Amino acid sequence: MQAEALRTREINGMRVLLVEDSEDEALLLTHELKRAAAEVSWKRVDTPEALRAALNEEEWDLVISDHAMPRFSSEEAFEEVRRCGKDIPFIIYSGTINETAAFAAMAKGVHDFVEKGNVRRLLPVIQREMKTVAQARARVRAENRLHRVAHYDQLTGLPNRQYFCEQAGRLMAECTAGSGATLLFLDVDRFMRINNTFGYAVGDQLVRQVAGRLQSAVSQRGIVTRMGLDDFALLDCSAATEPEGRALVERVMHAFTQAFRLDGREFFLTLSIGACRFPQDGEDIATLLVNAENAMFLAKRNGRNNFQFYVHDPENTSAERLEMETALRHAVRRREFVLHYQPSIDISAQRITAVEALVRWHHPLRGMIAPDKFIPLADETGLIGEIGHWVLFEACAQTRRWHDAGLSGLKVSVNVSAVQFRQCDLVQIVAEALTRTGLAPWCLDLEITETVLMQDADTTIATLLALKAMGVCVSVDDFGTGYSSLAYLKRFPIDTLKIDKSFMRDCTRDGNNAAIVRTVIALAKNLDLESIAEGVETEEQVNFLRAEGCDRLQGYYFSKPLPPDALLDFVQRAGRLLPAGRGDDISAC
Ligand code: C2E
Ligand code: MG
Ligand code: MG
């Protein structure tokens, strides 16, 4: 036999399992095989137990079996190979098997039989079988590759959206009556900044790490997918109840408390998470994904690094939202906005020193719409840029008109949303508004939220310093609802803390709220900042705040936000603003 002719790819590297009672026969055969192929590895077994163990523990390309052995036969060996479920070619190599038995064995599935010693025939048979095996393996590999491309995300290796939906459907179908699942929609906060600053290669590596952490947070009955650039969804059937859903969210958030390490750098990433429950919030995966995504938007709106459970709100369905978005775009073009102004009272000066500009949307059909109903949508759609621009110019122009009408020195506060603070060139717009309206910079105060302070402190400080250099004042609005710590606040060039109105509720009775208000006022004094209480509605609150040393008060107790004419009227008749009997005489400016 010309062994050289058989040095083929198919045989080289072959692993052969020999079922043979004679060591000498095995050596003889493997010697022949090794002449034909550079590398052949083999093992000899001669009992059913040894064969079973070899099949279970290792991978084999071929089984060559003797027919009749003292403790074994080729029939038993073939049965054993079949039972292990691996499709391994089986060749009988025997000097004792007669043709009838050999054909019977082949009828059962044995691939071939060769008379012992006939290496000339054995080698082409092996070659043929190995070729078939190689072809089958290549086909399986190609199918696996196709399956991966079609079902998995190339970057993270997670199931792609379509496969996730299929798998999720299957998992949900397995949920028995009374059980359920939690779906999370997760967005990495401010991920685009990482891509923009460090490049997409770093962004990609981080996305991979994020995927890994999410996968480790999900249970065995859960599945994770990447929905978009930095959006993920996760379904977990082990989180059936709301407390279990919350525990899942906490586990995920906890997985992000550790820094992500890459090329010697540390990155701290946070998530905005929307959660909803199957079957309560949707009976199919498409509905659940939409609802969880909407909840995620709410979480983002509430200041990122946050989570929100879906709450069914018929006003906030997708069709309604789309309609609202179109109407808002029209409103921007048609200038359907008006500003109302709410005065605030300086306690020590005992007079109205400032007003806050509060935008309203004068909808042609729906009437006056409050900012809470459309500013978040304006933020999401980017329309806040144009709306905010208009508010700033209008507030400055109106205040300048009041100065000209005799209220000189009246200050105006303008709210700036977190999105607006980041997206627009605020410093330039403010400079332009002041120049064009002729308003003195110290009469303009910009109200930012704690969210702005929490995100990217360095950029925030740079922007605030530029505003301060211009002479503009800065307040932190809704203070107490975010996460700012004392040490944190010190870093920012700000002038005023505006205590959130939620703390006014029962602050004269409720120990908790009273303690918070007291602390914020003391904190402001410590940091040499002015304190304002907003949402002041009762005489009791006024007395409490004055006793605590709050600098300024704003709220319905004095006045609701008013249109410009009514505000002028009000300020001019402002003699009776503080509680009667205290001898205070509040006047304008
Ligand atoms: P904010 O800046 O905290 O404004 C105070 C809100 O409290 C105003 O609601 C005001 O009408 C309300 N308020 C005032 N006094 C009282 C009171 O005694 N009791 C109660 N319960 N509420 C009181 P409004 O006008 O609906 O504005 C809501 C929020 O919308 C504002 O909260 C602000 O965050 C935002 N916003 C308003 N105008 C603008 C704007 O031009 N740009 C941006 N970005 N946001 C704005
Ligand atoms: Mg405000
Ligand atoms: Mg506020």
XYZ file of C-alpha atoms and ligand atoms in Angstrom:
637
model
C 0.000 0.000 0.000
C 1.392 3.403 -0.944
C 0.944 5.031 2.386
C 2.185 8.353 1.005
C -0.867 8.587 -1.216
C -3.020 8.519 1.863
C -1.341 11.375 3.644
C -4.417 13.434 3.324
C -5.982 16.171 5.292
C -8.871 13.891 6.220
C -6.693 11.365 8.026
C -4.122 13.652 9.518
C -4.794 14.406 13.174
C -7.394 11.636 13.302
C -8.390 10.240 16.705
C -9.221 6.544 16.564
C -10.863 4.444 19.201
C -9.919 0.795 18.811
C -12.170 -1.920 20.189
C -9.611 -4.719 20.260
C -8.646 -7.318 22.827
C -5.119 -7.794 21.513
C -2.526 -5.120 22.218
C -0.312 -6.514 19.445
C -3.079 -6.240 16.841
C -3.736 -2.684 17.943
C -0.046 -1.784 17.623
C 0.136 -3.359 14.200
C -2.862 -1.429 12.975
C -1.824 1.902 14.414
C 1.631 1.421 12.926
C -0.017 1.180 9.492
C -2.190 4.161 10.197
C 0.777 6.235 11.290
C 2.549 5.420 8.050
C -0.417 6.876 6.240
C -0.842 10.003 8.304
C 1.639 12.169 10.162
C -0.449 12.296 13.283
C -2.846 9.691 14.571
C -3.895 9.411 18.187
C -5.574 6.282 19.456
C -6.837 4.373 22.426
C -7.604 0.695 22.845
C -10.577 -0.596 24.807
C -11.871 -4.143 25.163
C -14.848 -3.921 27.556
C -18.236 -2.153 27.321
C -17.393 -0.050 30.411
C -14.077 1.130 28.987
C -15.727 1.944 25.646
C -18.497 3.936 27.377
C -15.975 5.877 29.440
C -13.829 6.668 26.402
C -16.848 7.856 24.430
C -18.035 10.087 27.259
C -14.707 11.579 28.160
C -13.124 12.255 24.778
C -13.963 13.139 21.202
C -13.325 10.470 18.547
C -13.300 10.612 14.768
C -13.593 6.900 14.158
C -14.223 3.569 15.872
C -12.485 0.492 14.486
C -13.778 -2.635 16.114
C -12.793 -6.271 16.150
C -15.749 -8.616 15.778
C -15.393 -11.321 18.383
C -13.513 -10.696 21.609
C -13.494 -12.680 24.863
C -15.534 -10.071 26.765
C -17.060 -8.073 23.950
C -18.471 -8.196 20.423
C -18.740 -5.730 17.539
C -22.588 -5.745 17.905
C -22.359 -4.672 21.546
C -19.696 -2.090 20.710
C -21.823 -0.628 17.916
C -24.860 -0.432 20.226
C -22.714 1.411 22.801
C -21.541 3.941 20.209
C -25.095 4.483 19.001
C -26.316 5.012 22.592
C -23.799 7.770 23.281
C -25.554 9.858 20.619
C -22.377 10.897 18.795
C -22.331 10.276 15.090
C -18.976 8.468 14.843
C -18.197 6.217 11.864
C -17.914 2.574 12.936
C -15.797 0.088 10.951
C -15.554 -3.607 11.728
C -12.005 -4.877 11.204
C -12.055 -8.602 11.737
C -10.719 -11.885 10.437
C -13.562 -13.908 11.907
C -16.753 -12.218 10.762
C -18.528 -13.931 7.875
C -20.112 -11.928 5.081
C -23.691 -12.518 6.170
C -23.001 -11.161 9.640
C -21.058 -8.255 8.168
C -23.936 -7.248 5.857
C -26.387 -7.591 8.707
C -24.200 -5.229 10.766
C -24.081 -2.743 7.901
C -27.841 -2.928 7.567
C -28.004 -1.805 11.202
C -25.772 1.197 10.485
C -22.188 -0.009 10.695
C -20.328 1.992 8.056
C -18.162 -0.772 6.586
C -16.262 -3.926 7.324
C -12.734 -4.882 6.286
C -10.972 -8.157 6.673
C -8.203 -8.050 9.258
C -4.810 -7.554 7.639
C -6.220 -5.980 4.491
C -4.722 -2.565 5.136
C -4.838 -1.843 1.418
C -8.605 -1.720 1.649
C -8.855 -0.368 5.163
C -7.043 2.893 4.469
C -9.292 4.067 1.580
C -12.342 3.152 3.668
C -11.027 5.275 6.538
C -10.216 8.055 4.111
C -13.716 7.951 2.672
C -15.331 8.009 6.097
C -13.101 10.816 7.300
C -13.947 12.858 4.226
C -17.642 12.426 4.951
C -17.058 13.399 8.590
C -15.056 16.474 7.546
C -17.824 17.534 5.169
C -20.483 17.043 7.813
C -18.431 19.033 10.339
C -17.851 21.863 7.866
C -21.586 21.973 7.237
C -22.311 22.090 10.989
C -19.694 24.831 11.444
C -21.207 26.868 8.606
C -24.691 26.354 10.021
C -23.456 27.417 13.468
C -21.825 30.482 11.986
C -24.999 31.399 10.151
C -27.010 30.775 13.281
C -24.705 33.064 15.241
C -24.886 35.851 12.662
C -28.655 35.539 12.456
C -29.300 35.223 16.178
C -26.522 36.952 18.083
C -25.137 40.445 18.366
C -21.663 40.462 16.817
C -20.204 42.903 19.341
C -21.401 41.408 22.615
C -22.304 37.855 21.710
C -25.723 38.394 23.318
C -28.880 37.160 21.579
C -30.003 39.814 19.102
C -33.346 41.521 19.389
C -35.232 39.040 17.203
C -33.806 35.963 18.883
C -34.367 37.549 22.295
C -38.036 38.071 21.410
C -38.345 34.433 20.319
C -36.643 33.150 23.459
C -38.569 35.552 25.676
C -41.828 34.329 24.128
C -40.810 30.766 24.941
C -39.840 31.643 28.527
C -43.092 33.548 29.028
C -45.112 30.632 27.662
C -43.456 28.425 30.281
C -44.675 30.710 33.073
C -47.492 28.909 34.783
C -50.692 30.635 35.907
C -49.949 32.818 38.905
C -46.273 33.226 38.063
C -44.737 35.906 35.857
C -41.615 37.775 34.854
C -39.969 41.195 34.948
C -38.672 42.974 31.870
C -36.048 45.708 32.190
C -35.132 48.240 29.523
C -31.693 49.643 30.317
C -29.883 52.613 28.852
C -26.304 53.512 29.748
C -26.345 57.169 30.796
C -24.440 59.601 28.614
C -22.726 56.868 26.657
C -22.281 59.011 23.544
C -19.870 61.176 25.485
C -17.553 58.201 25.986
C -17.642 57.450 22.268
C -17.030 61.093 21.431
C -14.227 61.535 23.947
C -12.380 58.213 23.837
C -13.391 56.862 20.440
C -15.610 54.021 19.299
C -13.037 51.295 20.050
C -13.186 52.150 23.754
C -16.976 52.511 23.546
C -17.238 49.034 22.005
C -15.078 47.449 24.695
C -17.199 49.055 27.392
C -20.413 47.863 25.746
C -18.955 44.343 25.870
C -18.184 44.691 29.564
C -21.644 46.109 30.233
C -23.158 43.074 28.481
C -21.079 40.779 30.697
C -22.226 42.450 33.887
C -25.866 42.345 32.839
C -25.567 38.687 32.040
C -24.101 37.927 35.412
C -27.001 39.763 37.106
C -29.712 37.728 35.381
C -30.850 34.345 36.697
C -30.777 31.044 34.798
C -34.357 31.698 33.732
C -33.440 35.048 32.231
C -32.155 36.400 28.956
C -30.381 39.619 27.937
C -30.189 41.401 24.605
C -28.629 44.540 23.141
C -31.367 46.670 21.610
C -29.281 49.499 20.209
C -25.923 51.229 20.642
C -26.068 51.371 24.445
C -29.582 50.046 25.116
C -30.199 46.636 26.586
C -33.273 44.634 27.557
C -33.450 41.839 30.057
C -36.255 39.427 30.879
C -36.107 37.361 34.041
C -38.737 34.741 34.874
C -37.315 34.312 38.372
C -38.557 37.827 39.199
C -42.291 37.201 39.186
C -43.491 39.579 41.903
C -42.900 43.304 42.246
C -40.476 42.878 45.196
C -38.562 40.306 43.138
C -38.544 42.785 40.240
C -37.105 45.467 42.517
C -34.499 43.039 43.800
C -33.516 42.350 40.186
C -33.162 46.093 39.498
C -31.046 46.469 42.626
C -28.859 43.563 41.577
C -28.311 45.154 38.172
C -27.582 48.586 39.648
C -25.252 47.004 42.173
C -23.342 45.356 39.323
C -22.535 48.885 38.099
C -21.189 50.285 41.362
C -17.730 48.880 40.554
C -15.662 50.837 38.020
C -15.198 49.440 34.520
C -11.489 49.092 33.787
C -10.055 49.540 30.348
C -6.491 50.289 29.231
C -5.523 51.396 32.733
C -8.481 53.779 32.945
C -11.516 53.570 35.202
C -14.986 54.357 33.946
C -18.013 54.732 36.169
C -21.176 54.014 34.252
C -24.740 54.401 35.444
C -27.993 53.109 34.031
C -31.475 54.478 33.548
C -33.833 51.532 33.904
C -37.480 51.116 33.006
C -39.198 48.045 34.414
C -42.495 46.351 33.676
C -44.103 43.074 34.579
C -45.484 40.154 32.659
C -48.407 39.592 32.402
C -49.741 42.668 34.283
C -48.168 45.321 32.007
C -48.353 43.430 28.716
C -49.007 39.923 27.501
C -46.523 39.891 24.647
C -42.905 40.866 24.400
C -43.492 43.765 21.953
C -45.893 45.521 24.354
C -43.611 44.868 27.309
C -40.620 46.369 25.471
C -42.551 49.546 24.563
C -43.823 49.970 28.124
C -40.444 49.319 29.719
C -38.811 51.784 27.311
C -41.350 54.460 28.210
C -40.670 53.819 31.893
C -36.939 54.157 31.127
C -37.556 57.604 29.565
C -39.328 58.617 32.755
C -36.388 57.374 34.826
C -34.017 59.447 32.666
C -36.229 62.467 33.016
C -36.069 62.054 36.773
C -32.336 62.472 36.689
C -30.594 59.336 35.381
C -28.973 56.593 37.500
C -32.512 55.836 38.332
C -35.227 53.303 37.749
C -38.935 53.520 37.204
C -41.650 50.889 37.130
C -44.140 51.232 34.295
C -47.404 52.834 35.323
C -50.290 52.584 32.897
C -51.183 56.117 31.840
C -53.744 56.353 29.050
C -52.578 59.924 28.356
C -49.116 58.714 27.573
C -49.739 56.120 24.901
C -47.498 56.177 21.857
C -50.160 57.602 19.515
C -50.910 60.356 22.004
C -47.224 61.066 22.405
C -46.660 61.300 18.669
C -49.593 63.680 18.305
C -48.269 65.778 21.164
C -44.815 65.874 19.600
C -46.198 67.101 16.271
C -48.315 69.715 18.053
C -45.267 70.863 20.013
C -43.277 71.305 16.802
C -46.109 73.453 15.427
C -46.217 75.370 18.699
C -42.526 76.213 18.378
C -43.051 77.526 14.858
C -46.230 79.428 15.721
C -44.863 80.726 19.033
C -47.761 79.415 21.088
C -45.941 79.975 24.369
C -46.508 82.583 27.061
C -44.613 83.389 30.215
C -46.195 83.834 33.605
C -44.216 85.299 36.466
C -44.311 84.389 40.145
C -42.880 86.913 42.595
C -40.603 86.038 45.518
C -40.289 88.009 48.715
C -36.992 88.983 50.322
C -37.664 88.599 54.054
C -35.065 90.987 55.410
C -35.670 93.664 52.787
C -39.406 92.984 53.154
C -40.106 93.424 49.515
C -40.529 91.720 46.197
C -37.087 91.574 44.683
C -37.494 88.933 42.024
C -39.877 87.004 39.819
C -39.588 83.531 38.294
C -40.514 83.142 34.626
C -42.660 80.027 34.127
C -43.561 78.985 30.628
C -47.035 77.852 29.527
C -48.177 76.479 26.220
C -51.259 78.233 24.939
C -52.653 75.357 22.860
C -55.289 76.516 20.328
C -57.687 73.688 21.300
C -56.609 72.429 24.694
C -56.070 75.796 26.316
C -53.254 76.455 28.743
C -50.872 73.506 29.198
C -48.546 73.387 32.228
C -44.793 73.022 31.669
C -44.637 69.662 33.457
C -46.735 68.286 30.591
C -44.480 69.366 27.741
C -40.976 70.316 28.949
C -39.970 66.635 29.328
C -41.157 65.983 25.763
C -39.299 69.089 24.601
C -36.186 67.699 26.314
C -36.525 64.319 24.634
C -37.150 65.754 21.177
C -34.533 68.476 21.363
C -37.212 71.167 20.970
C -36.129 72.511 24.360
C -33.352 74.363 22.529
C -35.738 76.661 20.670
C -38.267 76.895 23.484
C -35.569 77.709 26.044
C -34.056 80.283 23.721
C -37.410 82.042 23.368
C -38.080 81.902 27.142
C -34.726 83.472 27.910
C -35.110 86.323 25.419
C -38.731 86.984 26.387
C -37.998 86.949 30.142
C -35.072 89.357 29.704
C -37.081 91.635 27.399
C -40.086 91.692 29.782
C -37.924 92.413 32.818
C -36.229 95.229 30.943
C -39.723 96.657 30.175
C -40.605 96.488 33.891
C -37.391 98.295 34.762
C -38.401 100.983 32.333
C -41.861 101.089 33.963
C -40.295 101.866 37.353
C -39.467 98.488 38.889
C -35.736 98.996 38.468
C -33.592 96.296 40.023
C -36.275 93.584 39.746
C -34.547 90.286 39.055
C -35.854 87.509 36.862
C -35.192 83.775 37.257
C -35.282 81.550 34.197
C -35.416 77.750 34.412
C -32.837 75.855 32.376
C -33.417 72.131 31.924
C -30.534 69.665 32.186
C -30.773 68.843 28.490
C -30.773 72.531 27.581
C -27.762 73.127 29.815
C -25.795 70.443 27.963
C -27.059 70.799 24.423
C -27.190 74.494 23.822
C -24.378 76.956 23.895
C -25.869 78.519 26.989
C -23.118 81.057 27.625
C -23.386 82.486 24.133
C -27.208 82.551 24.161
C -27.306 84.281 27.541
C -24.742 86.860 26.418
C -26.812 87.557 23.307
C -30.085 87.844 25.251
C -28.530 90.343 27.658
C -26.970 92.429 24.905
C -30.077 92.482 22.722
C -32.507 93.330 25.535
C -30.163 95.605 27.486
C -30.887 93.824 30.776
C -28.146 94.089 33.408
C -26.549 90.642 33.953
C -27.044 90.708 37.745
C -30.803 90.951 37.143
C -30.788 87.531 35.489
C -30.741 84.338 37.543
C -30.576 80.897 35.923
C -32.247 78.021 37.757
C -30.536 74.702 37.167
C -31.346 71.381 38.804
C -29.203 69.043 40.864
C -29.122 66.718 37.855
C -26.906 69.258 36.076
C -24.500 69.224 39.017
C -24.418 65.442 39.090
C -23.438 65.033 35.445
C -19.957 65.860 34.302
C -18.917 68.254 37.058
C -15.944 69.700 35.185
C -17.945 70.902 32.187
C -20.691 72.183 34.488
C -18.208 74.186 36.548
C -16.637 75.658 33.391
C -20.038 76.769 32.068
C -21.094 78.183 35.434
C -17.809 80.085 35.783
C -18.312 81.634 32.352
C -21.843 82.710 33.341
C -20.600 84.112 36.641
C -17.824 85.989 34.847
C -20.592 87.695 32.876
C -22.284 88.700 36.136
C -25.271 86.328 35.867
C -26.567 84.565 39.048
C -27.142 80.818 39.360
C -29.652 78.966 41.590
C -30.063 75.279 42.261
C -33.773 74.562 41.824
C -35.807 71.854 43.565
C -32.929 71.383 45.993
C -33.134 68.277 48.165
C -34.671 65.997 45.558
C -31.344 64.977 44.013
C -28.225 63.549 45.535
C -25.945 66.548 46.043
C -23.870 66.273 49.148
C -22.471 69.214 51.030
C -18.924 68.519 49.874
C -20.204 68.307 46.331
C -22.016 71.656 46.395
C -18.910 73.522 47.528
C -17.238 72.896 44.198
C -19.844 74.811 42.199
C -19.995 78.577 41.720
C -23.651 79.017 42.690
C -25.541 81.756 44.534
C -28.823 80.315 45.728
C -30.417 77.088 46.970
C -34.099 76.792 46.191
C -35.702 74.343 48.617
C -38.059 72.020 46.784
C -41.729 72.651 47.385
C -42.339 69.034 48.380
C -40.625 69.784 51.711
C -43.096 72.560 52.486
C -45.899 70.076 52.877
C -46.648 69.901 56.591
C -43.170 71.227 57.309
C -44.473 72.940 60.415
C -45.861 69.647 61.737
C -43.928 66.830 60.132
C -40.641 66.357 61.926
C -38.904 64.995 58.843
C -39.714 67.792 56.429
C -39.051 70.435 59.071
C -35.639 68.911 59.743
C -34.779 68.884 56.038
C -35.842 72.522 55.561
C -33.852 73.554 58.638
C -30.769 71.681 57.402
C -30.907 73.183 53.920
C -31.240 76.717 55.301
C -28.286 76.106 57.643
C -26.317 74.516 54.805
C -26.942 77.532 52.592
C -25.750 79.891 55.359
C -22.625 77.790 55.866
C -21.774 77.936 52.200
C -22.635 81.612 52.057
C -25.530 80.959 49.719
C -28.963 82.521 49.666
C -31.906 80.220 50.517
C -35.344 80.395 48.930
C -38.364 78.346 49.956
C -40.776 77.609 47.123
C -44.334 76.356 47.369
C -45.110 78.480 50.431
C -48.881 78.297 50.903
C -49.709 79.106 54.525
C -49.065 81.707 57.172
C -47.648 78.997 59.427
C -45.045 78.126 56.828
C -44.096 81.788 56.431
C -43.549 82.132 60.194
C -41.612 78.882 60.403
C -39.332 79.826 57.492
C -38.733 83.297 58.816
C -37.828 81.896 62.234
C -35.377 79.493 60.615
C -33.673 82.335 58.776
C -34.747 81.579 55.214
C -33.829 84.515 52.953
C -36.610 84.457 50.390
C -40.108 83.014 49.994
C -42.141 82.127 46.930
C -45.559 80.491 46.720
C -49.317 80.729 46.398
C -49.484 82.347 49.817
C -48.197 85.483 48.142
C -49.187 84.949 44.534
C -49.717 82.376 41.815
C -47.656 82.844 38.657
C -49.235 85.804 36.820
C -49.280 87.183 33.267
C -46.980 90.238 32.892
C -49.675 92.931 33.278
C -51.179 91.314 36.368
C -47.707 90.925 37.843
C -46.955 94.622 37.429
C -50.258 95.435 39.077
C -49.527 93.055 41.899
C -46.029 94.354 42.590
C -47.302 97.914 42.640
C -49.866 97.009 45.290
C -47.497 94.826 47.322
C -47.965 96.316 50.738
C -49.762 93.379 52.363
C -47.686 90.345 51.679
C -46.349 89.000 54.963
C -48.743 87.676 57.638
C -50.760 90.444 59.219
C -49.858 91.556 62.749
C -46.130 91.328 62.218
C -45.817 94.918 61.270
C -44.141 94.114 57.985
C -44.486 96.418 55.117
C -43.597 94.741 51.904
C -43.002 96.924 48.937
C -41.766 96.514 45.432
C -38.070 96.178 44.750
P -40.174 75.038 39.305
O -39.092 75.771 38.609
O -39.838 74.385 40.586
O -41.348 76.083 39.442
C -42.176 76.143 40.515
C -43.460 75.463 40.252
O -44.198 75.452 41.444
C -44.329 76.220 39.244
O -45.092 75.263 38.552
C -45.242 77.005 40.140
O -46.465 77.368 39.523
C -45.466 76.025 41.260
N -45.829 76.716 42.496
C -45.513 77.968 42.874
N -45.986 78.239 44.090
C -46.625 77.133 44.533
C -47.333 76.798 45.727
O -47.468 77.584 46.668
N -47.826 75.549 45.810
C -47.693 74.657 44.807
N -48.228 73.456 44.975
N -47.035 74.929 43.653
C -46.514 76.160 43.521
P -45.219 75.317 37.016
O -45.313 76.700 36.523
O -46.268 74.335 36.663
O -43.812 74.793 36.580
C -43.437 73.502 36.843
C -42.034 73.254 36.467
O -41.823 73.344 35.063
C -41.071 74.255 37.037
O -40.797 73.926 38.345
C -39.880 74.113 36.141
O -39.103 73.030 36.541
C -40.516 73.789 34.822
N -40.522 74.985 33.991
C -41.384 76.032 34.005
N -41.023 76.935 33.080
C -39.905 76.469 32.484
C -39.058 76.965 31.452
O -39.218 78.043 30.894
N -37.991 76.203 31.099
C -37.754 74.994 31.709
N -36.710 74.320 31.334
N -38.526 74.511 32.684
C -39.603 75.246 33.074
Mg -37.779 76.963 39.012
Mg -38.614 74.331 41.880
